[in-house]
PDB file of N, CA and C in Angstrom:
ATOM      1  N   ILE A   1    -127.789  32.347 113.804  1.00 68.00           N
ATOM      2  CA  ILE A   1    -126.737  31.862 112.935  1.00 68.00           C
ATOM      3  C   ILE A   1    -125.803  30.931 113.711  1.00 68.00           C
ATOM      4  N   ARG A   2    -125.389  31.334 114.911  1.00 71.00           N
ATOM      5  CA  ARG A   2    -124.475  30.489 115.695  1.00 71.00           C
ATOM      6  C   ARG A   2    -125.129  29.159 116.043  1.00 71.00           C
ATOM      7  N   ARG A   3    -126.416  29.195 116.264  1.00 74.00           N
ATOM      8  CA  ARG A   3    -127.131  27.962 116.582  1.00 74.00           C
ATOM      9  C   ARG A   3    -127.105  26.992 115.398  1.00 74.00           C
ATOM     10  N   VAL A   4    -127.283  27.531 114.210  1.00 74.00           N
ATOM     11  CA  VAL A   4    -127.231  26.714 113.003  1.00 74.00           C
ATOM     12  C   VAL A   4    -125.817  26.164 112.812  1.00 74.00           C
ATOM     13  N   GLU A   5    -124.800  27.002 113.049  1.00 69.00           N
ATOM     14  CA  GLU A   5    -123.418  26.528 112.948  1.00 69.00           C
ATOM     15  C   GLU A   5    -123.169  25.384 113.920  1.00 69.00           C
ATOM     16  N   THR A   6    -123.672  25.525 115.125  1.00 68.00           N
ATOM     17  CA  THR A   6    -123.496  24.470 116.121  1.00 68.00           C
ATOM     18  C   THR A   6    -124.150  23.177 115.662  1.00 68.00           C
ATOM     19  N   ILE A   7    -125.329  23.285 115.113  1.00 69.00           N
ATOM     20  CA  ILE A   7    -126.037  22.095 114.626  1.00 69.00           C
ATOM     21  C   ILE A   7    -125.266  21.456 113.469  1.00 69.00           C
ATOM     22  N   LEU A   8    -124.796  22.283 112.540  1.00 71.00           N
ATOM     23  CA  LEU A   8    -124.121  21.751 111.365  1.00 71.00           C
ATOM     24  C   LEU A   8    -122.712  21.238 111.650  1.00 71.00           C
ATOM     25  N   HIS A   9    -121.998  21.915 112.544  1.00 67.00           N
ATOM     26  CA  HIS A   9    -120.596  21.595 112.766  1.00 67.00           C
ATOM     27  C   HIS A   9    -120.325  20.923 114.105  1.00 67.00           C
ATOM     28  N   GLY A  10    -121.315  20.858 114.966  1.00 65.00           N
ATOM     29  CA  GLY A  10    -121.166  20.125 116.210  1.00 65.00           C
ATOM     30  C   GLY A  10    -120.585  20.897 117.372  1.00 65.00           C
ATOM     31  N   THR A  11    -119.997  22.088 117.147  1.00 58.00           N
ATOM     32  CA  THR A  11    -119.465  22.885 118.249  1.00 58.00           C
ATOM     33  C   THR A  11    -119.798  24.342 117.991  1.00 58.00           C
ATOM     34  N   GLY A  12    -119.649  25.143 119.007  1.00 54.00           N
ATOM     35  CA  GLY A  12    -119.850  26.579 118.861  1.00 54.00           C
ATOM     36  C   GLY A  12    -118.548  27.296 118.551  1.00 54.00           C
ATOM     37  N   LYS A  13    -117.451  26.536 118.424  1.00 59.00           N
ATOM     38  CA  LYS A  13    -116.152  27.139 118.172  1.00 59.00           C
ATOM     39  C   LYS A  13    -116.017  27.495 116.695  1.00 59.00           C
ATOM     40  N   PRO A  14    -115.305  28.593 116.409  1.00 59.00           N
ATOM     41  CA  PRO A  14    -115.068  28.914 114.998  1.00 59.00           C
ATOM     42  C   PRO A  14    -114.226  27.816 114.346  1.00 59.00           C
ATOM     43  N   ARG A  15    -114.503  27.544 113.105  1.00 60.00           N
ATOM     44  CA  ARG A  15    -113.746  26.527 112.392  1.00 60.00           C
ATOM     45  C   ARG A  15    -112.388  27.073 111.985  1.00 60.00           C
ATOM     46  N   GLU A  16    -111.422  26.180 111.909  1.00 64.00           N
ATOM     47  CA  GLU A  16    -110.104  26.545 111.402  1.00 64.00           C
ATOM     48  C   GLU A  16    -110.219  26.765 109.897  1.00 64.00           C
ATOM     49  N   PRO A  17    -109.450  27.716 109.350  1.00 62.00           N
ATOM     50  CA  PRO A  17    -109.533  27.920 107.902  1.00 62.00           C
ATOM     51  C   PRO A  17    -109.020  26.689 107.154  1.00 62.00           C
ATOM     52  N   MET A  18    -109.662  26.404 106.058  1.00 70.00           N
ATOM     53  CA  MET A  18    -109.224  25.282 105.236  1.00 70.00           C
ATOM     54  C   MET A  18    -107.978  25.718 104.475  1.00 70.00           C
ATOM     55  N   PRO A  19    -106.998  24.838 104.349  1.00 69.00           N
ATOM     56  CA  PRO A  19    -105.737  25.248 103.719  1.00 69.00           C
ATOM     57  C   PRO A  19    -105.890  25.694 102.274  1.00 69.00           C
ATOM     58  N   TYR A  20    -106.909  25.215 101.579  1.00 83.00           N
ATOM     59  CA  TYR A  20    -107.091  25.612 100.185  1.00 83.00           C
ATOM     60  C   TYR A  20    -108.035  26.805 100.041  1.00 83.00           C
ATOM     61  N   ALA A  21    -108.472  27.364 101.155  1.00 89.00           N
ATOM     62  CA  ALA A  21    -109.302  28.564 101.109  1.00 89.00           C
ATOM     63  C   ALA A  21    -108.420  29.760 100.716  1.00 89.00           C
ATOM     64  N   ARG A  22    -109.033  30.837 100.345  1.00 94.00           N
ATOM     65  CA  ARG A  22    -108.289  32.044  99.951  1.00 94.00           C
ATOM     66  C   ARG A  22    -108.099  32.956 101.157  1.00 94.00           C
ATOM     67  N   SER A  23    -107.077  33.787 101.074  1.00 95.00           N
ATOM     68  CA  SER A  23    -106.840  34.797 102.092  1.00 95.00           C
ATOM     69  C   SER A  23    -106.070  35.953 101.460  1.00 95.00           C
ATOM     70  N   LEU A  24    -105.854  37.014 102.223  1.00 97.00           N
ATOM     71  CA  LEU A  24    -105.124  38.166 101.711  1.00 97.00           C
ATOM     72  C   LEU A  24    -103.628  37.920 101.818  1.00 97.00           C
ATOM     73  N   TRP A  25    -102.914  38.184 100.719  1.00 97.00           N
ATOM     74  CA  TRP A  25    -101.474  38.012 100.668  1.00 97.00           C
ATOM     75  C   TRP A  25    -100.825  39.310 100.218  1.00 97.00           C
ATOM     76  N   LEU A  26     -99.694  39.611 100.813  1.00 97.00           N
ATOM     77  CA  LEU A  26     -98.891  40.745 100.409  1.00 97.00           C
ATOM     78  C   LEU A  26     -97.985  40.263  99.276  1.00 97.00           C
ATOM     79  N   VAL A  27     -98.081  40.877  98.093  1.00 97.00           N
ATOM     80  CA  VAL A  27     -97.328  40.393  96.934  1.00 97.00           C
ATOM     81  C   VAL A  27     -96.210  41.348  96.515  1.00 97.00           C
ATOM     82  N   LYS A  28     -96.123  42.499  97.183  1.00 97.00           N
ATOM     83  CA  LYS A  28     -95.100  43.482  96.854  1.00 97.00           C
ATOM     84  C   LYS A  28     -94.586  44.072  98.160  1.00 97.00           C
ATOM     85  N   PRO A  29     -93.281  44.267  98.306  1.00 98.00           N
ATOM     86  CA  PRO A  29     -92.758  44.851  99.546  1.00 98.00           C
ATOM     87  C   PRO A  29     -93.373  46.230  99.818  1.00 98.00           C
ATOM     88  N   ILE A  30     -93.480  46.558 101.098  1.00 98.00           N
ATOM     89  CA  ILE A  30     -94.051  47.844 101.505  1.00 98.00           C
ATOM     90  C   ILE A  30     -93.300  48.344 102.739  1.00 98.00           C
ATOM     91  N   ARG A  31     -93.121  49.639 102.833  1.00 98.00           N
ATOM     92  CA  ARG A  31     -92.418  50.242 103.970  1.00 98.00           C
ATOM     93  C   ARG A  31     -93.420  50.686 105.034  1.00 98.00           C
ATOM     94  N   ALA A  32     -92.954  50.750 106.257  1.00 98.00           N
ATOM     95  CA  ALA A  32     -93.797  51.210 107.363  1.00 98.00           C
ATOM     96  C   ALA A  32     -94.328  52.606 107.043  1.00 98.00           C
ATOM     97  N   GLY A  33     -95.629  52.813 107.285  1.00 98.00           N
ATOM     98  CA  GLY A  33     -96.253  54.104 107.045  1.00 98.00           C
ATOM     99  C   GLY A  33     -96.862  54.259 105.664  1.00 98.00           C
ATOM    100  N   GLU A  34     -96.512  53.375 104.737  1.00 98.00           N
ATOM    101  CA  GLU A  34     -97.105  53.417 103.393  1.00 98.00           C
ATOM    102  C   GLU A  34     -98.504  52.837 103.429  1.00 98.00           C
ATOM    103  N   ARG A  35     -99.395  53.388 102.596  1.00 98.00           N
ATOM    104  CA  ARG A  35    -100.752  52.863 102.488  1.00 98.00           C
ATOM    105  C   ARG A  35    -100.752  51.640 101.576  1.00 98.00           C
ATOM    106  N   PHE A  36    -101.487  50.600 101.994  1.00 98.00           N
ATOM    107  CA  PHE A  36    -101.638  49.415 101.162  1.00 98.00           C
ATOM    108  C   PHE A  36    -102.469  49.774  99.935  1.00 98.00           C
ATOM    109  N   THR A  37    -102.097  49.239  98.784  1.00 97.00           N
ATOM    110  CA  THR A  37    -102.850  49.444  97.544  1.00 97.00           C
ATOM    111  C   THR A  37    -103.129  48.079  96.911  1.00 97.00           C
ATOM    112  N   ALA A  38    -103.891  48.101  95.836  1.00 97.00           N
ATOM    113  CA  ALA A  38    -104.191  46.864  95.116  1.00 97.00           C
ATOM    114  C   ALA A  38    -102.925  46.262  94.508  1.00 97.00           C
ATOM    115  N   GLU A  39    -101.887  47.055  94.344  1.00 97.00           N
ATOM    116  CA  GLU A  39    -100.607  46.525  93.852  1.00 97.00           C
ATOM    117  C   GLU A  39     -99.917  45.678  94.924  1.00 97.00           C
ATOM    118  N   HIS A  40    -100.192  45.976  96.185  1.00 97.00           N
ATOM    119  CA  HIS A  40     -99.542  45.274  97.294  1.00 97.00           C
ATOM    120  C   HIS A  40    -100.300  44.024  97.748  1.00 97.00           C
ATOM    121  N   VAL A  41    -101.615  44.043  97.649  1.00 97.00           N
ATOM    122  CA  VAL A  41    -102.442  43.003  98.273  1.00 97.00           C
ATOM    123  C   VAL A  41    -103.246  42.248  97.214  1.00 97.00           C
ATOM    124  N   ARG A  42    -103.279  40.927  97.345  1.00 97.00           N
ATOM    125  CA  ARG A  42    -104.074  40.080  96.459  1.00 97.00           C
ATOM    126  C   ARG A  42    -104.806  39.028  97.287  1.00 97.00           C
ATOM    127  N   VAL A  43    -105.882  38.512  96.723  1.00 97.00           N
ATOM    128  CA  VAL A  43    -106.607  37.398  97.334  1.00 97.00           C
ATOM    129  C   VAL A  43    -106.090  36.136  96.657  1.00 97.00           C
ATOM    130  N   LEU A  44    -105.384  35.303  97.439  1.00 95.00           N
ATOM    131  CA  LEU A  44    -104.734  34.112  96.896  1.00 95.00           C
ATOM    132  C   LEU A  44    -104.939  32.920  97.811  1.00 95.00           C
ATOM    133  N   ARG A  45    -104.599  31.742  97.292  1.00 93.00           N
ATOM    134  CA  ARG A  45    -104.522  30.534  98.101  1.00 93.00           C
ATOM    135  C   ARG A  45    -103.077  30.356  98.506  1.00 93.00           C
ATOM    136  N   PRO A  46    -102.774  29.738  99.586  1.00 90.00           N
ATOM    137  CA  PRO A  46    -103.629  29.099 100.571  1.00 90.00           C
ATOM    138  C   PRO A  46    -104.078  30.094 101.635  1.00 90.00           C
ATOM    139  N   ALA A  47    -104.932  29.615 102.519  1.00 90.00           N
ATOM    140  CA  ALA A  47    -105.354  30.427 103.658  1.00 90.00           C
ATOM    141  C   ALA A  47    -104.134  30.673 104.540  1.00 90.00           C
ATOM    142  N   GLY A  48    -104.272  31.590 105.455  1.00 91.00           N
ATOM    143  CA  GLY A  48    -103.167  31.890 106.357  1.00 91.00           C
ATOM    144  C   GLY A  48    -103.141  33.365 106.700  1.00 91.00           C
ATOM    145  N   GLY A  49    -103.712  34.176 105.817  1.00 94.00           N
ATOM    146  CA  GLY A  49    -103.767  35.611 106.066  1.00 94.00           C
ATOM    147  C   GLY A  49    -105.170  36.030 106.462  1.00 94.00           C
ATOM    148  N   LEU A  50    -105.421  37.330 106.373  1.00 95.00           N
ATOM    149  CA  LEU A  50    -106.741  37.859 106.691  1.00 95.00           C
ATOM    150  C   LEU A  50    -107.783  37.321 105.718  1.00 95.00           C
ATOM    151  N   ASP A  51    -109.009  37.258 106.178  1.00 94.00           N
ATOM    152  CA  ASP A  51    -110.118  36.823 105.340  1.00 94.00           C
ATOM    153  C   ASP A  51    -110.280  37.794 104.171  1.00 94.00           C
ATOM    154  N   PRO A  52    -110.585  37.296 102.978  1.00 95.00           N
ATOM    155  CA  PRO A  52    -110.762  38.183 101.820  1.00 95.00           C
ATOM    156  C   PRO A  52    -111.816  39.269 102.032  1.00 95.00           C
ATOM    157  N   ASN A  53    -112.757  39.045 102.926  1.00 95.00           N
ATOM    158  CA  ASN A  53    -113.765  40.070 103.221  1.00 95.00           C
ATOM    159  C   ASN A  53    -113.146  41.314 103.852  1.00 95.00           C
ATOM    160  N   ARG A  54    -111.909  41.215 104.313  1.00 96.00           N
ATOM    161  CA  ARG A  54    -111.222  42.348 104.950  1.00 96.00           C
ATOM    162  C   ARG A  54    -110.386  43.160 103.951  1.00 96.00           C
ATOM    163  N   LEU A  55    -110.530  42.881 102.671  1.00 97.00           N
ATOM    164  CA  LEU A  55    -109.742  43.593 101.663  1.00 97.00           C
ATOM    165  C   LEU A  55    -109.946  45.106 101.761  1.00 97.00           C
ATOM    166  N   GLY A  56    -111.173  45.553 101.922  1.00 96.00           N
ATOM    167  CA  GLY A  56    -111.448  46.987 102.048  1.00 96.00           C
ATOM    168  C   GLY A  56    -110.731  47.596 103.240  1.00 96.00           C
ATOM    169  N   ASP A  57    -110.718  46.890 104.369  1.00 96.00           N
ATOM    170  CA  ASP A  57    -110.001  47.366 105.561  1.00 96.00           C
ATOM    171  C   ASP A  57    -108.509  47.485 105.268  1.00 96.00           C
ATOM    172  N   ALA A  58    -107.974  46.480 104.587  1.00 97.00           N
ATOM    173  CA  ALA A  58    -106.540  46.483 104.275  1.00 97.00           C
ATOM    174  C   ALA A  58    -106.182  47.658 103.369  1.00 97.00           C
ATOM    175  N   LEU A  59    -107.023  47.948 102.398  1.00 97.00           N
ATOM    176  CA  LEU A  59    -106.723  49.021 101.456  1.00 97.00           C
ATOM    177  C   LEU A  59    -106.895  50.408 102.062  1.00 97.00           C
ATOM    178  N   ARG A  60    -107.517  50.498 103.223  1.00 97.00           N
ATOM    179  CA  ARG A  60    -107.642  51.773 103.936  1.00 97.00           C
ATOM    180  C   ARG A  60    -106.573  51.926 105.013  1.00 97.00           C
ATOM    181  N   ALA A  61    -105.734  50.914 105.183  1.00 98.00           N
ATOM    182  CA  ALA A  61    -104.750  50.906 106.266  1.00 98.00           C
ATOM    183  C   ALA A  61    -103.356  51.238 105.748  1.00 98.00           C
ATOM    184  N   VAL A  62    -102.463  51.513 106.694  1.00 98.00           N
ATOM    185  CA  VAL A  62    -101.045  51.696 106.392  1.00 98.00           C
ATOM    186  C   VAL A  62    -100.269  50.568 107.060  1.00 98.00           C
ATOM    187  N   ALA A  63     -99.083  50.316 106.564  1.00 98.00           N
ATOM    188  CA  ALA A  63     -98.239  49.256 107.123  1.00 98.00           C
ATOM    189  C   ALA A  63     -97.631  49.722 108.440  1.00 98.00           C
ATOM    190  N   ARG A  64     -97.695  48.889 109.465  1.00 97.00           N
ATOM    191  CA  ARG A  64     -97.080  49.211 110.761  1.00 97.00           C
ATOM    192  C   ARG A  64     -95.572  49.063 110.730  1.00 97.00           C
ATOM    193  N   VAL A  65     -95.096  48.098 109.960  1.00 97.00           N
ATOM    194  CA  VAL A  65     -93.655  47.805 109.878  1.00 97.00           C
ATOM    195  C   VAL A  65     -93.295  47.562 108.415  1.00 97.00           C
ATOM    196  N   ASP A  66     -91.991  47.564 108.110  1.00 98.00           N
ATOM    197  CA  ASP A  66     -91.545  47.195 106.776  1.00 98.00           C
ATOM    198  C   ASP A  66     -91.874  45.725 106.547  1.00 98.00           C
ATOM    199  N   LEU A  67     -92.426  45.414 105.385  1.00 97.00           N
ATOM    200  CA  LEU A  67     -92.813  44.036 105.071  1.00 97.00           C
ATOM    201  C   LEU A  67     -92.287  43.635 103.711  1.00 97.00           C
ATOM    202  N   ASP A  68     -91.815  42.396 103.623  1.00 95.00           N
ATOM    203  CA  ASP A  68     -91.408  41.824 102.340  1.00 95.00           C
ATOM    204  C   ASP A  68     -92.656  41.341 101.621  1.00 95.00           C
ATOM    205  N   GLY A  69     -92.564  41.184 100.329  1.00 94.00           N
ATOM    206  CA  GLY A  69     -93.676  40.621  99.573  1.00 94.00           C
ATOM    207  C   GLY A  69     -93.744  39.117  99.767  1.00 94.00           C
ATOM    208  N   ASN A  70     -94.757  38.509  99.185  1.00 96.00           N
ATOM    209  CA  ASN A  70     -94.942  37.069  99.204  1.00 96.00           C
ATOM    210  C   ASN A  70     -95.104  36.497 100.602  1.00 96.00           C
ATOM    211  N   GLN A  71     -96.027  37.096 101.352  1.00 97.00           N
ATOM    212  CA  GLN A  71     -96.359  36.588 102.687  1.00 97.00           C
ATOM    213  C   GLN A  71     -97.823  36.894 102.990  1.00 97.00           C
ATOM    214  N   PRO A  72     -98.446  36.092 103.872  1.00 97.00           N
ATOM    215  CA  PRO A  72     -99.842  36.366 104.232  1.00 97.00           C
ATOM    216  C   PRO A  72     -99.951  37.710 104.947  1.00 97.00           C
ATOM    217  N   LEU A  73    -101.000  38.445 104.665  1.00 97.00           N
ATOM    218  CA  LEU A  73    -101.246  39.717 105.333  1.00 97.00           C
ATOM    219  C   LEU A  73    -101.998  39.445 106.627  1.00 97.00           C
ATOM    220  N   MET A  74    -101.431  39.897 107.736  1.00 97.00           N
ATOM    221  CA  MET A  74    -101.996  39.622 109.056  1.00 97.00           C
ATOM    222  C   MET A  74    -102.518  40.916 109.686  1.00 97.00           C
ATOM    223  N   GLU A  75    -103.386  40.757 110.680  1.00 96.00           N
ATOM    224  CA  GLU A  75    -103.955  41.894 111.399  1.00 96.00           C
ATOM    225  C   GLU A  75    -102.866  42.807 111.964  1.00 96.00           C
ATOM    226  N   GLU A  76    -101.802  42.205 112.506  1.00 97.00           N
ATOM    227  CA  GLU A  76    -100.748  43.010 113.133  1.00 97.00           C
ATOM    228  C   GLU A  76     -99.934  43.837 112.126  1.00 97.00           C
ATOM    229  N   HIS A  77    -100.103  43.575 110.835  1.00 97.00           N
ATOM    230  CA  HIS A  77     -99.423  44.374 109.807  1.00 97.00           C
ATOM    231  C   HIS A  77    -100.153  45.677 109.530  1.00 97.00           C
ATOM    232  N   LEU A  78    -101.452  45.733 109.864  1.00 96.00           N
ATOM    233  CA  LEU A  78    -102.267  46.910 109.561  1.00 96.00           C
ATOM    234  C   LEU A  78    -102.159  47.946 110.656  1.00 96.00           C
ATOM    235  N   GLY A  79    -101.953  49.192 110.243  1.00 92.00           N
ATOM    236  CA  GLY A  79    -101.839  50.266 111.220  1.00 92.00           C
ATOM    237  C   GLY A  79    -102.969  51.245 111.141  1.00 92.00           C
TER     238      GLY A  79
END
């Protein structure tokens, strides 16, 4: 797979996310220690948060810190 990516994209480096791609966004405030639910997390544009394929991981995690809504969900937010 990496060889094909190199051929198609010219480098072996991962590509930067496209700004119009989707990512995980926190849409509702959450307190530290609370479990993320579908009410808190959505797959939205633009990119900037975790890959949408990580939605299952996010829904099994708890918040490490208090977070406001309307921000990209990042790896460091998951506990």
